[in-house]
mmCIF file of C-alpha atoms in Angstrom:
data_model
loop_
_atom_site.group_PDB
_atom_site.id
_atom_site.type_symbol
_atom_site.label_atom_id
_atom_site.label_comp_id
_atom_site.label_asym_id
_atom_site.label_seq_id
_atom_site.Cartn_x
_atom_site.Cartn_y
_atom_site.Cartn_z
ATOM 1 C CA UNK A 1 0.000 0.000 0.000
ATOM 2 C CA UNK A 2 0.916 3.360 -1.098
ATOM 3 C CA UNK A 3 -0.258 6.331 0.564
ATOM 4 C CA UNK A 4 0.245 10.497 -0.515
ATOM 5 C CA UNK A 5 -0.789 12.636 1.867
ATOM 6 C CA UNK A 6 -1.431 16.164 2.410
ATOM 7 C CA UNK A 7 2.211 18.285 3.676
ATOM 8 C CA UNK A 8 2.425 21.211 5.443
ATOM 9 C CA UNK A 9 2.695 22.662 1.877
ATOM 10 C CA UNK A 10 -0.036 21.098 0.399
ATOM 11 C CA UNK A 11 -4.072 21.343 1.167
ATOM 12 C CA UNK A 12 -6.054 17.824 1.920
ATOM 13 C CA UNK A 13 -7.254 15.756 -0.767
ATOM 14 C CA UNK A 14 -11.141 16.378 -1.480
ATOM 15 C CA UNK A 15 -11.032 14.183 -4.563
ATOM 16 C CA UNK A 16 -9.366 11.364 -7.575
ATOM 17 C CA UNK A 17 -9.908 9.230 -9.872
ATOM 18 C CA UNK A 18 -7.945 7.103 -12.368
ATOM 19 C CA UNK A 19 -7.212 8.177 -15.620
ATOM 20 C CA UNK A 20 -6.638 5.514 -18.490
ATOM 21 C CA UNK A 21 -4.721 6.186 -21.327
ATOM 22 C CA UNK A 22 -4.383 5.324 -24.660
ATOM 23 C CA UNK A 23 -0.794 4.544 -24.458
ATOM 24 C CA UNK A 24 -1.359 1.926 -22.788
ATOM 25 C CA UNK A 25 -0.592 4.125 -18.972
ATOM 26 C CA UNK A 26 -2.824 4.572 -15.862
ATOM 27 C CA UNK A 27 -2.695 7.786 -14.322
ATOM 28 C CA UNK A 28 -4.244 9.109 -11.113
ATOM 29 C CA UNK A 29 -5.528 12.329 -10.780
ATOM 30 C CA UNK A 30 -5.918 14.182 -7.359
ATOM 31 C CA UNK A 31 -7.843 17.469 -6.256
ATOM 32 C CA UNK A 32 -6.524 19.633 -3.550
ATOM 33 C CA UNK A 33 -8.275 21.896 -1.506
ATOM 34 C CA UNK A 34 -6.603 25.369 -0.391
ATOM 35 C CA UNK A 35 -4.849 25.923 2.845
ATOM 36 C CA UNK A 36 -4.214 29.482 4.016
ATOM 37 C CA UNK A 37 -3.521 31.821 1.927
ATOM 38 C CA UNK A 38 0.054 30.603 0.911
ATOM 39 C CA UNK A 39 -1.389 26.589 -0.353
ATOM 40 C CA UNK A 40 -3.769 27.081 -3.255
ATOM 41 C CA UNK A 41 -6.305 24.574 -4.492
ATOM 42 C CA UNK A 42 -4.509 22.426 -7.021
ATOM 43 C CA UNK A 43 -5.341 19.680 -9.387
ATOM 44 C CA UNK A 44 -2.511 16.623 -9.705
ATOM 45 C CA UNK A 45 -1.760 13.986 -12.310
ATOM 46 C CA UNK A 46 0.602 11.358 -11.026
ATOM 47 C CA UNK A 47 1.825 8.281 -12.793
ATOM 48 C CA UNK A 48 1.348 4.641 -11.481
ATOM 49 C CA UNK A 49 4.142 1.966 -11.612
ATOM 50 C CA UNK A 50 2.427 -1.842 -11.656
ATOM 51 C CA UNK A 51 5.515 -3.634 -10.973
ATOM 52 C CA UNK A 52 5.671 -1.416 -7.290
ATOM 53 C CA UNK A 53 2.380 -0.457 -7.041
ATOM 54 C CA UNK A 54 2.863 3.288 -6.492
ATOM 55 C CA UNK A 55 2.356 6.598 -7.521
ATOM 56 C CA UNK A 56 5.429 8.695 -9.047
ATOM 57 C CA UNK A 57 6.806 10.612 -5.821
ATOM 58 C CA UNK A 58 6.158 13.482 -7.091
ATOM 59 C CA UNK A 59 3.299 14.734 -9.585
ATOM 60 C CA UNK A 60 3.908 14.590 -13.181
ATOM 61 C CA UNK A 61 1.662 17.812 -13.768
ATOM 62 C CA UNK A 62 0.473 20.671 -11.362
ATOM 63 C CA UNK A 63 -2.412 23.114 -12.141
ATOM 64 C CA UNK A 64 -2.972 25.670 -9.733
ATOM 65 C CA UNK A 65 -6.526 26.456 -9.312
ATOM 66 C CA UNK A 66 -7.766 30.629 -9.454
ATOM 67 C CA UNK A 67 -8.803 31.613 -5.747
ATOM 68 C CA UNK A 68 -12.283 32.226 -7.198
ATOM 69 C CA UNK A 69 -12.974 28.518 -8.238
ATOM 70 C CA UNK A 70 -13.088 27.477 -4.869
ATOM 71 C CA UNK A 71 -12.137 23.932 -3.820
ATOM 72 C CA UNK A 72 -12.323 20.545 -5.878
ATOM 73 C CA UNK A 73 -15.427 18.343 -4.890
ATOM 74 C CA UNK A 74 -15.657 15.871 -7.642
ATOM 75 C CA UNK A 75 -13.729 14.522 -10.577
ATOM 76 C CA UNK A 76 -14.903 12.239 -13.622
ATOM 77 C CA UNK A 77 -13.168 11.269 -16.279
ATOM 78 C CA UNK A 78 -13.960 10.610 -19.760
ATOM 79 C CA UNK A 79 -13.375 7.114 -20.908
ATOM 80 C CA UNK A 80 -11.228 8.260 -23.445
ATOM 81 C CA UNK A 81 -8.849 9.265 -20.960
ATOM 82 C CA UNK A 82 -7.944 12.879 -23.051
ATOM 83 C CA UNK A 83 -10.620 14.736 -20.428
ATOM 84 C CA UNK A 84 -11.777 15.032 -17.245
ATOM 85 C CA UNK A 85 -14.461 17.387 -15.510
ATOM 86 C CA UNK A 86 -13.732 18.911 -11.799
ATOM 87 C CA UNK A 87 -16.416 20.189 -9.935
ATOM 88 C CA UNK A 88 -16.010 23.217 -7.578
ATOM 89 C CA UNK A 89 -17.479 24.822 -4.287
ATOM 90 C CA UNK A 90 -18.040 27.910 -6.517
ATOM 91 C CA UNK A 91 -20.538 26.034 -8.379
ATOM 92 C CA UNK A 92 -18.853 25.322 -11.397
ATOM 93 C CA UNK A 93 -17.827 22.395 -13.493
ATOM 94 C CA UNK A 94 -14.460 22.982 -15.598
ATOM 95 C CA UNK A 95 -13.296 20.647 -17.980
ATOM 96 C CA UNK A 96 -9.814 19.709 -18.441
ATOM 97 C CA UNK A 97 -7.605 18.353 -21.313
ATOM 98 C CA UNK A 98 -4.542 15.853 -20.711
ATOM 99 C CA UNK A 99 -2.817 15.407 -23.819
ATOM 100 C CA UNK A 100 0.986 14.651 -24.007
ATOM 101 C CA UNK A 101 3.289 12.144 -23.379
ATOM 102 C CA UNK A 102 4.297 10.459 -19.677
ATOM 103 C CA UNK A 103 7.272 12.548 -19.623
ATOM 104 C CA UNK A 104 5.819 16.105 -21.174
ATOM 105 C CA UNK A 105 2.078 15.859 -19.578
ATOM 106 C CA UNK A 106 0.282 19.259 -19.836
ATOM 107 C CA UNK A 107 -3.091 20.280 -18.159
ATOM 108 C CA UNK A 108 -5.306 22.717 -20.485
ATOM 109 C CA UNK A 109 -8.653 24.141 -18.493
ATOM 110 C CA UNK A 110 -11.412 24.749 -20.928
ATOM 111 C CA UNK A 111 -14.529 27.230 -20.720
ATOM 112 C CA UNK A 112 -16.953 25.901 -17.657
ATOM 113 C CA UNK A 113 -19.843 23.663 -19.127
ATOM 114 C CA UNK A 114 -22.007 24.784 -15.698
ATOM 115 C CA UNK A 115 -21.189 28.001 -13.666
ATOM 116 C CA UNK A 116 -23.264 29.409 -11.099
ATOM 117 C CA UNK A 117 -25.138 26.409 -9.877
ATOM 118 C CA UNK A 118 -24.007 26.076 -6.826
ATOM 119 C CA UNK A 119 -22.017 22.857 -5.759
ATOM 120 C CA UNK A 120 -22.256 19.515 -7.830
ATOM 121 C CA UNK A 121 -21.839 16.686 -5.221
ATOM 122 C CA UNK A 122 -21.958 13.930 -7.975
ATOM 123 C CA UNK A 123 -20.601 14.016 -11.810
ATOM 124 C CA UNK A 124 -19.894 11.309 -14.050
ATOM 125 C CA UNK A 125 -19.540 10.319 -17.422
ATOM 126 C CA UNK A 126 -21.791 7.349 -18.979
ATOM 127 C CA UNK A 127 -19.710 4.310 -19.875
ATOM 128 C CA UNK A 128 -19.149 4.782 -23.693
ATOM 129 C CA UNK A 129 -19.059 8.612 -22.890
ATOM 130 C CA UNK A 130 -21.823 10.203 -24.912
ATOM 131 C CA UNK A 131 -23.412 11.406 -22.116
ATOM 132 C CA UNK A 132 -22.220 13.620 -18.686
ATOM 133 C CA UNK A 133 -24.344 13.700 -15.628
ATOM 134 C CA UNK A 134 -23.871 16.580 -12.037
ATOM 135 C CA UNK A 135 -26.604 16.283 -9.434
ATOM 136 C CA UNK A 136 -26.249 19.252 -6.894
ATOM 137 C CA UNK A 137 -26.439 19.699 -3.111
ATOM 138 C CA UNK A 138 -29.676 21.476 -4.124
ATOM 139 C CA UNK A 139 -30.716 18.403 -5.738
ATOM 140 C CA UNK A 140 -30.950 19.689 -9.302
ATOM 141 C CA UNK A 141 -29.611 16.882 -11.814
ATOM 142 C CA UNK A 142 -28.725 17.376 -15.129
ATOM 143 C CA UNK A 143 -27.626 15.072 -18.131
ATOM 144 C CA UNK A 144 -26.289 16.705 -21.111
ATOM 145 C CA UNK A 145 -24.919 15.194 -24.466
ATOM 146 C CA UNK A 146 -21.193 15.171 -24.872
ATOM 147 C CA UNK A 147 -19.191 16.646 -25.859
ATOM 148 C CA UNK A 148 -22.209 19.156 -27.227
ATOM 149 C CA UNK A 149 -23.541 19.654 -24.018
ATOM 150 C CA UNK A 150 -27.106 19.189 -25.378
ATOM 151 C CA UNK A 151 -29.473 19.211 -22.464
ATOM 152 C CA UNK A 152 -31.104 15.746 -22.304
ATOM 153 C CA UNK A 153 -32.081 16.312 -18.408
ATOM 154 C CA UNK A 154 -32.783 19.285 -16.523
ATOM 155 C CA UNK A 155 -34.556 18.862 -13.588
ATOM 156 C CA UNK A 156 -34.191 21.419 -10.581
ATOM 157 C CA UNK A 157 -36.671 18.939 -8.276
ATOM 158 C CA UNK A 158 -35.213 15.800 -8.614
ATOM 159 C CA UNK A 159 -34.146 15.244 -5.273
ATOM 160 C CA UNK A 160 -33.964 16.894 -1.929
ATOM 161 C CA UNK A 161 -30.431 16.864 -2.351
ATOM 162 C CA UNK A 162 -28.332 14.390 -4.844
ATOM 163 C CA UNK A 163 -26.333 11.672 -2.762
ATOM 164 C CA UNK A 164 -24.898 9.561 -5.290
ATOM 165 C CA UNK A 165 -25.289 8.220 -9.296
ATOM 166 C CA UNK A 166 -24.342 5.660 -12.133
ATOM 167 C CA UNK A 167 -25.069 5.148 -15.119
ATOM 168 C CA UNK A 168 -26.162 1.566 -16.650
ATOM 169 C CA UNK A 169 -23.689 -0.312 -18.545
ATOM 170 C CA UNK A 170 -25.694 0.535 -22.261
ATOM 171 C CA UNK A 171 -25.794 4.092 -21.248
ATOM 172 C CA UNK A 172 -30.112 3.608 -21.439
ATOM 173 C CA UNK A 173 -30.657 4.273 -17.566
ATOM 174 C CA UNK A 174 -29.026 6.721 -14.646
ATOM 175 C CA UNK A 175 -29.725 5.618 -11.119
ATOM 176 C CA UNK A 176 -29.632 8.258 -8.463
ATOM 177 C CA UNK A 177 -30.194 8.388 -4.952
ATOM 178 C CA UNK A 178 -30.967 11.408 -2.186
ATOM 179 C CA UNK A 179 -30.061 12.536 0.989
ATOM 180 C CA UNK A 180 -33.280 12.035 2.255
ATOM 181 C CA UNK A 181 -33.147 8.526 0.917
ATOM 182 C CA UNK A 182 -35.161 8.258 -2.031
ATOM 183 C CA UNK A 183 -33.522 6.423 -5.243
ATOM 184 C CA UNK A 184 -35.363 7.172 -8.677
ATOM 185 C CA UNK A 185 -34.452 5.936 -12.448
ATOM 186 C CA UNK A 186 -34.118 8.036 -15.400
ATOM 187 C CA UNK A 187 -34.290 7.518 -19.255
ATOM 188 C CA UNK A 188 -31.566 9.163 -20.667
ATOM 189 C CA UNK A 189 -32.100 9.155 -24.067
ATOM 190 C CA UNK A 190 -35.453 11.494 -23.818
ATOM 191 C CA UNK A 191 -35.052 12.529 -20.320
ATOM 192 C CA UNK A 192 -37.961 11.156 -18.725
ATOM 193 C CA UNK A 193 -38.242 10.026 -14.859
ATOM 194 C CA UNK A 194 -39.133 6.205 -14.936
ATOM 195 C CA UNK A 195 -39.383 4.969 -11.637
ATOM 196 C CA UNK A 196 -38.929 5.509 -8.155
ATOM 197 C CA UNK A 197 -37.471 2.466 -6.363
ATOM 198 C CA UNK A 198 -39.925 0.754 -3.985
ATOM 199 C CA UNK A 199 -38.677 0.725 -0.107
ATOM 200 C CA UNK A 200 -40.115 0.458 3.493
ATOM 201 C CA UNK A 201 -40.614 3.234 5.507
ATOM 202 C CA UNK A 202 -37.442 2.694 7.841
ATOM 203 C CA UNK A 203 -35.454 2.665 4.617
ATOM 204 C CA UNK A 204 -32.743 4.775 2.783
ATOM 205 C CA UNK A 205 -30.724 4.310 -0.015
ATOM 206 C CA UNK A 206 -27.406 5.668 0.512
ATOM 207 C CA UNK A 207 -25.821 4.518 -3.150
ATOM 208 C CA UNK A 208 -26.118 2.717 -6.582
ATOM 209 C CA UNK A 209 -24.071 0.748 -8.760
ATOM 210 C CA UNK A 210 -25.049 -0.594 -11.968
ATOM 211 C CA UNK A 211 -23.676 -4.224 -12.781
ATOM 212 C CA UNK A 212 -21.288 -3.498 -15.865
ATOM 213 C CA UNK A 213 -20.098 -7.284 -16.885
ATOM 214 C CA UNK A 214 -22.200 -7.198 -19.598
ATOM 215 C CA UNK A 215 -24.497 -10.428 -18.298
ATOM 216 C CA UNK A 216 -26.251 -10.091 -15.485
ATOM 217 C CA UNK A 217 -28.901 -7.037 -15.728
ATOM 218 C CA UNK A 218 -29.028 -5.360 -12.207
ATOM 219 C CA UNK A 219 -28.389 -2.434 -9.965
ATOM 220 C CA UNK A 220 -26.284 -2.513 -6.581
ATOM 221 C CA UNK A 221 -27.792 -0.307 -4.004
ATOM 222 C CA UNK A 222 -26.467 0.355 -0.191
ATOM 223 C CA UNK A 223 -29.319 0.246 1.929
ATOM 224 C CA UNK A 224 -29.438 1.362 5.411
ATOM 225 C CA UNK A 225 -32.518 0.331 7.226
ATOM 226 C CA UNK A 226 -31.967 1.285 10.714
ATOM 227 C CA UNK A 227 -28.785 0.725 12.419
ATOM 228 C CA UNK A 228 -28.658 -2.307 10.152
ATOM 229 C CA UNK A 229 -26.324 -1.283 6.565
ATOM 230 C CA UNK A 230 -26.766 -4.071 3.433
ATOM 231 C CA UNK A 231 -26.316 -4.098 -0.324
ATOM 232 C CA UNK A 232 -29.899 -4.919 -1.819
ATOM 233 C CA UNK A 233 -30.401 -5.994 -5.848
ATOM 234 C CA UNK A 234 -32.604 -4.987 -8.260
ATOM 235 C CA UNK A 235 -33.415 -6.503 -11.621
ATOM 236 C CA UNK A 236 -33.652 -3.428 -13.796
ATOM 237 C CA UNK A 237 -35.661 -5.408 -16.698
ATOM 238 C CA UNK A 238 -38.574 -5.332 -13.848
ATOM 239 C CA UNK A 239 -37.067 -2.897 -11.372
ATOM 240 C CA UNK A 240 -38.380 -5.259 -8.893
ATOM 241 C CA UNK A 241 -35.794 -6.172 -5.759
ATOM 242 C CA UNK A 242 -34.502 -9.387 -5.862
ATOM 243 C CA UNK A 243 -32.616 -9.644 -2.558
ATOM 244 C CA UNK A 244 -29.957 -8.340 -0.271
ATOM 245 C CA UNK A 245 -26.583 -9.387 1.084
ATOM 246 C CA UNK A 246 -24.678 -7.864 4.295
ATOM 247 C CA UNK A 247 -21.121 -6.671 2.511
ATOM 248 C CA UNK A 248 -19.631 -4.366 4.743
ATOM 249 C CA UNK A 249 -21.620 -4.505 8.825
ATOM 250 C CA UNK A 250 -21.391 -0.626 8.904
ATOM 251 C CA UNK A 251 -22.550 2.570 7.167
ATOM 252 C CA UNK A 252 -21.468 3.079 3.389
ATOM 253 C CA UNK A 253 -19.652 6.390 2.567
ATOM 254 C CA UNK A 254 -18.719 5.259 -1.178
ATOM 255 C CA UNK A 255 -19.614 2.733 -3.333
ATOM 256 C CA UNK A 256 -17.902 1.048 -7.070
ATOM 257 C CA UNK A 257 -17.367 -1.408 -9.373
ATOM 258 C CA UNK A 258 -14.740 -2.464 -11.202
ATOM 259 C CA UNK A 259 -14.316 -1.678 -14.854
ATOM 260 C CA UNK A 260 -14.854 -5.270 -16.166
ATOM 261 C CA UNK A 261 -17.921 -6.077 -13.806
ATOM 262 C CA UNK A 262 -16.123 -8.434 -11.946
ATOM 263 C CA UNK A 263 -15.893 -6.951 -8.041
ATOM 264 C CA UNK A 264 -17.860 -4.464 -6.272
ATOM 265 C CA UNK A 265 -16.251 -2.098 -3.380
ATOM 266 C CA UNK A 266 -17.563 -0.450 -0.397
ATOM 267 C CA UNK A 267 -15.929 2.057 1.907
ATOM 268 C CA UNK A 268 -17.198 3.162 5.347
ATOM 269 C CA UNK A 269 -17.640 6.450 7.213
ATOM 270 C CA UNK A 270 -14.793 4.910 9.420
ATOM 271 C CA UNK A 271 -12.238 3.835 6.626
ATOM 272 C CA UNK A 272 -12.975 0.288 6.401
ATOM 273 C CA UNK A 273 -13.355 -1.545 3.048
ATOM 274 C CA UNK A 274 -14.891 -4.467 1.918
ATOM 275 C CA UNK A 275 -14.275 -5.991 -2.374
ATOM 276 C CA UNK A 276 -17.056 -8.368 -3.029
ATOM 277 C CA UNK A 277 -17.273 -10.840 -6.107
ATOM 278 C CA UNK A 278 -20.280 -9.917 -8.320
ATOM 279 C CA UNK A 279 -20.649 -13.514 -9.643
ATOM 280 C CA UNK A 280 -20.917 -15.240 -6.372
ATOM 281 C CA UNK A 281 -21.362 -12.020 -3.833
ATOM 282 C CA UNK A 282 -18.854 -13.499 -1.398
ATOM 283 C CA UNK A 283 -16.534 -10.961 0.216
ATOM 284 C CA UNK A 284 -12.908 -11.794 -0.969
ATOM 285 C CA UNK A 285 -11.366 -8.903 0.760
ATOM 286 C CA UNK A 286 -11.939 -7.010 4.286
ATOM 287 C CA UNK A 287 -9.574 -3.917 4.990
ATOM 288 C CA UNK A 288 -10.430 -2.678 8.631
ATOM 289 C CA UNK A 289 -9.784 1.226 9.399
ATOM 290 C CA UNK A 290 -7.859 1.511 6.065
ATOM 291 C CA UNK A 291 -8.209 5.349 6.897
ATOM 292 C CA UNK A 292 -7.780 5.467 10.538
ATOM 293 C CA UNK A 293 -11.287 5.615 11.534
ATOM 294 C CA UNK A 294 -12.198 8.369 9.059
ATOM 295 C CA UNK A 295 -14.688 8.712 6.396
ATOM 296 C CA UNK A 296 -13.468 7.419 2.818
ATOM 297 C CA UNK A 297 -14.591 10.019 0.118
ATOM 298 C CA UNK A 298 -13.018 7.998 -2.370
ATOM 299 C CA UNK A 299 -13.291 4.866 -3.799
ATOM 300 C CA UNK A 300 -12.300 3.838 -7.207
ATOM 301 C CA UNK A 301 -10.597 0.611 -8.903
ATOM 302 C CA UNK A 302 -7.752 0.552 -11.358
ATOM 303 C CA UNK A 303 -9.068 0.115 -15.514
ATOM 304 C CA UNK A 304 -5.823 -1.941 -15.166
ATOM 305 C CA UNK A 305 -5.275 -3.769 -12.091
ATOM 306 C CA UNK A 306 -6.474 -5.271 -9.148
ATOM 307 C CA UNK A 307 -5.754 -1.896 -7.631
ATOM 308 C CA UNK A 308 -8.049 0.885 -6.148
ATOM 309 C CA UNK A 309 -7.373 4.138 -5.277
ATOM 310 C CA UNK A 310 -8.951 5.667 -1.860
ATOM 311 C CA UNK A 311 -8.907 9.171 -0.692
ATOM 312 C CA UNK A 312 -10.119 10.830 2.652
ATOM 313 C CA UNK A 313 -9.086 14.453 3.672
ATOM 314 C CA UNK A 314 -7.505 12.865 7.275
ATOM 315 C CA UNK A 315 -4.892 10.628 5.268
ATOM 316 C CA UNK A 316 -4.869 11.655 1.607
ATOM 317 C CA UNK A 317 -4.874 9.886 -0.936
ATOM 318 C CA UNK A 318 -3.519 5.395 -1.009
ATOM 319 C CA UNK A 319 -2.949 2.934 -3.610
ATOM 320 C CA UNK A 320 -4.655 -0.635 -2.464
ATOM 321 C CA UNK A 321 -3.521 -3.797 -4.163
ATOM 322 C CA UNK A 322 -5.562 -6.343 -3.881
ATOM 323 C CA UNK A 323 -4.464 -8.522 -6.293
ATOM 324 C CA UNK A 324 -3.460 -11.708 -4.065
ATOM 325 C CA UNK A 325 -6.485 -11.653 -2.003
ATOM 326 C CA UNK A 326 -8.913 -11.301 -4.659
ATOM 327 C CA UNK A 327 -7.118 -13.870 -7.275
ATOM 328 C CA UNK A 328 -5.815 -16.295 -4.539
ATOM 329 C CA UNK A 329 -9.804 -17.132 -3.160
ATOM 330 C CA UNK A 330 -10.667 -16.972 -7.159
ATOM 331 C CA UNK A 331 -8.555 -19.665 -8.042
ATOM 332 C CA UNK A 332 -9.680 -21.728 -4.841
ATOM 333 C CA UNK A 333 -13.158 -21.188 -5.558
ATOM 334 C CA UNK A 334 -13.067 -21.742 -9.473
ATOM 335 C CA UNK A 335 -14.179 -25.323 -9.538
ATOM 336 C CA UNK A 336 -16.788 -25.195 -6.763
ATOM 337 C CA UNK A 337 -18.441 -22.464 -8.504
ATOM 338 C CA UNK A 338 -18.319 -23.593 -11.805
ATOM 339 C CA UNK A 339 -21.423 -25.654 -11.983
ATOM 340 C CA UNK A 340 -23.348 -23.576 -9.878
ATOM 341 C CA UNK A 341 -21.746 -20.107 -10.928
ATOM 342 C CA UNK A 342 -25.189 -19.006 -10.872
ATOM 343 C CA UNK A 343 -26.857 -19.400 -7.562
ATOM 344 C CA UNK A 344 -26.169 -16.550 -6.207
ATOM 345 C CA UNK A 345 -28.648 -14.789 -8.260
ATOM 346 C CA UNK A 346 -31.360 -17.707 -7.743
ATOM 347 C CA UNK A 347 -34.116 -16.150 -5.078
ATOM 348 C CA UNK A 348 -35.061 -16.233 -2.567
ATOM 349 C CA UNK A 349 -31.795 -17.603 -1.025
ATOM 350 C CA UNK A 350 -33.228 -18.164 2.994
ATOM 351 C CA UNK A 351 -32.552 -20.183 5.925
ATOM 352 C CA UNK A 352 -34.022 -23.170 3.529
ATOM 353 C CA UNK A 353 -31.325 -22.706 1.318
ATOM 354 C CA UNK A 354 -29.245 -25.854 1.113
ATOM 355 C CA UNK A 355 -25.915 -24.968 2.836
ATOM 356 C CA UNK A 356 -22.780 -24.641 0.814
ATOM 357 C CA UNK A 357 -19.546 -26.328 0.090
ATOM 358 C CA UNK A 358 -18.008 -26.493 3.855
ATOM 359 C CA UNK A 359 -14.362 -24.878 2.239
ATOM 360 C CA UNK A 360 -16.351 -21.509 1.803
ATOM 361 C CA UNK A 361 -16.527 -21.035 5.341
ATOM 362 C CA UNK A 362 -12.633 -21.875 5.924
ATOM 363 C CA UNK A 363 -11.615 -19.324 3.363
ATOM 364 C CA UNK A 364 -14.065 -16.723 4.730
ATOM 365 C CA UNK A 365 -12.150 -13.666 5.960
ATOM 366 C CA UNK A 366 -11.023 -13.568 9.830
ATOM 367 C CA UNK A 367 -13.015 -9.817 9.871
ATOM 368 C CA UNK A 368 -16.370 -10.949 8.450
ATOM 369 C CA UNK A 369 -18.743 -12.667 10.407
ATOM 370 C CA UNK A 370 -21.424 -15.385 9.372
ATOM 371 C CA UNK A 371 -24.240 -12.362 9.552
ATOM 372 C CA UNK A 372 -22.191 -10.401 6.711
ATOM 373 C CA UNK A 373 -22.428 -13.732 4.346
ATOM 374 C CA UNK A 374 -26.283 -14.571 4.966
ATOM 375 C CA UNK A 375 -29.236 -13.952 2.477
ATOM 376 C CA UNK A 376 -32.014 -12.157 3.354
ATOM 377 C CA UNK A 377 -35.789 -12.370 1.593
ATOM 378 C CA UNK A 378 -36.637 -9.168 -0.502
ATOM 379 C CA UNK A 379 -38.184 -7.647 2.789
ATOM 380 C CA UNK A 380 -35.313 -6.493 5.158
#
């Protein structure tokens, strides 16, 4: 593990995200918020070496935000990997071309595609990039057409106040959820609310993640319904919920999943992390207090590796691998999953369930307990 924190030179990191390349390079890209009046807010691009498992020691390209931009809340970057967006306290959203070699990187800010609407808690890009998403602390959410910037969505009402978003793997549907814990489906194409997900009154959805391996048709929600915090499926053919698993035993602060569909991540409000398997939903990896007990802000796997990058304002920003964890229980687990690779996503998966291979429960990680690994029915 790798780890770049914040000097007495440097603000804390707000935000990141990884940047692939064409040539074949993975980047990571870092926001800085300002510190006094001598430590600007700065955007960073670092490089990241596979064979170590670390960022550059220093940053390969600096940009030094104006005073007037405020601080970095959000990044997203286009899959192309020549742009990224940065959202700022000022209510903006800048975009920001990367073009140059590893050794000769420059950083060109463009015009603002959104100024003046106050501060965009969420942005992302859709997964072939045609499309760009913000939803705002006011709860305003907005898709617009890129790079055009056609408005496809514009709705100032759509939430109380937008928590978190993701867009489905064919670009067709954005999932969003609220602060005040309501989650609601959109159409991108013609910009028309579809749903509003179903839930008991004790309730909330804190996140979403669509499913992106290309098979399996669903959406990943964190659920917290009480002082009790699961990860609840929902077929989006039907937009009916199918189930719910216990993942990580405490409050999500982040939620994502990895670029081939493969593993889905959660991070806490107290810096613990848990990597799940899609196909089988069994945890394969348990970090506790990766962050010292404080809240991860970011969570977000390599295009590349088994790697994900993590970022809280107490400890900066760290490089996970998780490659021998995660491949080590795959290769374990290959043969007893391989007739029943799909039973998992047979409901409902109760106390009638017949038990599994005995093996399971000796690989299980020393952190999780059986109440993490059970099924429940579609009511919690």
């Amino acid at each position: 593990m790798t780890a770049i924190g914040g000097g007495s030179h440097q603000g804390p990191v707000t935000c990141g995200s990884w940047i692939r390349r064409p040539e074949n390079l993975s980047l990571v890209v870092l926001g800085r918020s300002r510190r006094g009046s001598s430590c600007p807010s700065l955007l960073e691009v670092f490089s990241f070496n596979a064979k170590t498992t670390s960022l550059s020691s220093s940053p390969l390209v600096s940009f030094v935000l104006e005073e007037e931009e405020g601080d970095p809340v959000a990044i997203a970057v286009h899959p192309s990997g020549d742009d990224f967006v940065c959202s700022f306290t000022n209510g903006s959203c800048k975009p920001f071309e990367l073009y140059g070699h590893e050794g000769n990187l420059k950083l060109l800010a463009k015009e603002p595609i959104l100024q003046g609407v106050g501060q965009q808690n969420c942005i992302t890009f859709s997964v072939d990039g045609s499309k760009f998403a913000s939803g705002g602390l006011d709860g305003h959410l907005r898709i617009l057409e890129w790079p055009s910037l056609r408005v496809i969505i514009d709705e100032p009402r759509a939430h109380k106040s937008v928590r978190d978003m993701d867009f489905s793997l064919d670009s067709e549907f954005l999932a969003s959820t609220s602060t005040d814990g309501l989650a609601r489906i959109w159409k991108t194409e013609d910009g028309v609310p579809l749903t509003t997900l179903s839930r008991n009154s004790d309730e909330r959805f804190e996140l979403c993640r669509f499913s992106k391996d290309g098979t399996k048709p669903f959406l990943f929600c964190a659920v917290q319904k009480g002082d009790k915090a699961v990860t609840s499926v929902w077929d989006i053919s039907t937009w009916n919920k199918i189930g719910y698993k216990r993942l990580l035993k405490k409050p999500a602060s982040v939620m994502s999943i990895s670029h081939d569909g493969k593993y889905l991540a959660l991070g806490s409000k107290d810096g613990d992390m848990s990597v799940s398997e899609v196909k089988t939903m069994e945890v394969r990896h348990y970090s506790k207090r990766l962050h010292l007990g404080t809240n991860i802000a970011t969570l977000d796997f390599c295009p590349r590796e088994r790697v994900v990058l993590t970022t809280s304002v107490e400890w900066g920003a760290q490089i996970y691998l998780l490659l021998l964890g995660l491949f080590l229980a795959s290769a374990v687990l290959f043969y007893i999953f391989h007739e029943n690779s799909d039973s998992f996503w047979k409901f409902p998966m109760g106390k009638d369930q017949p038990a599994g291979p005995k093996l399971k429960s000796i690989l299980r990680d020393s952190h999780i307990s059986d109440d993490q690994h059970s099924w429940g029915p579609v009511d919690l």
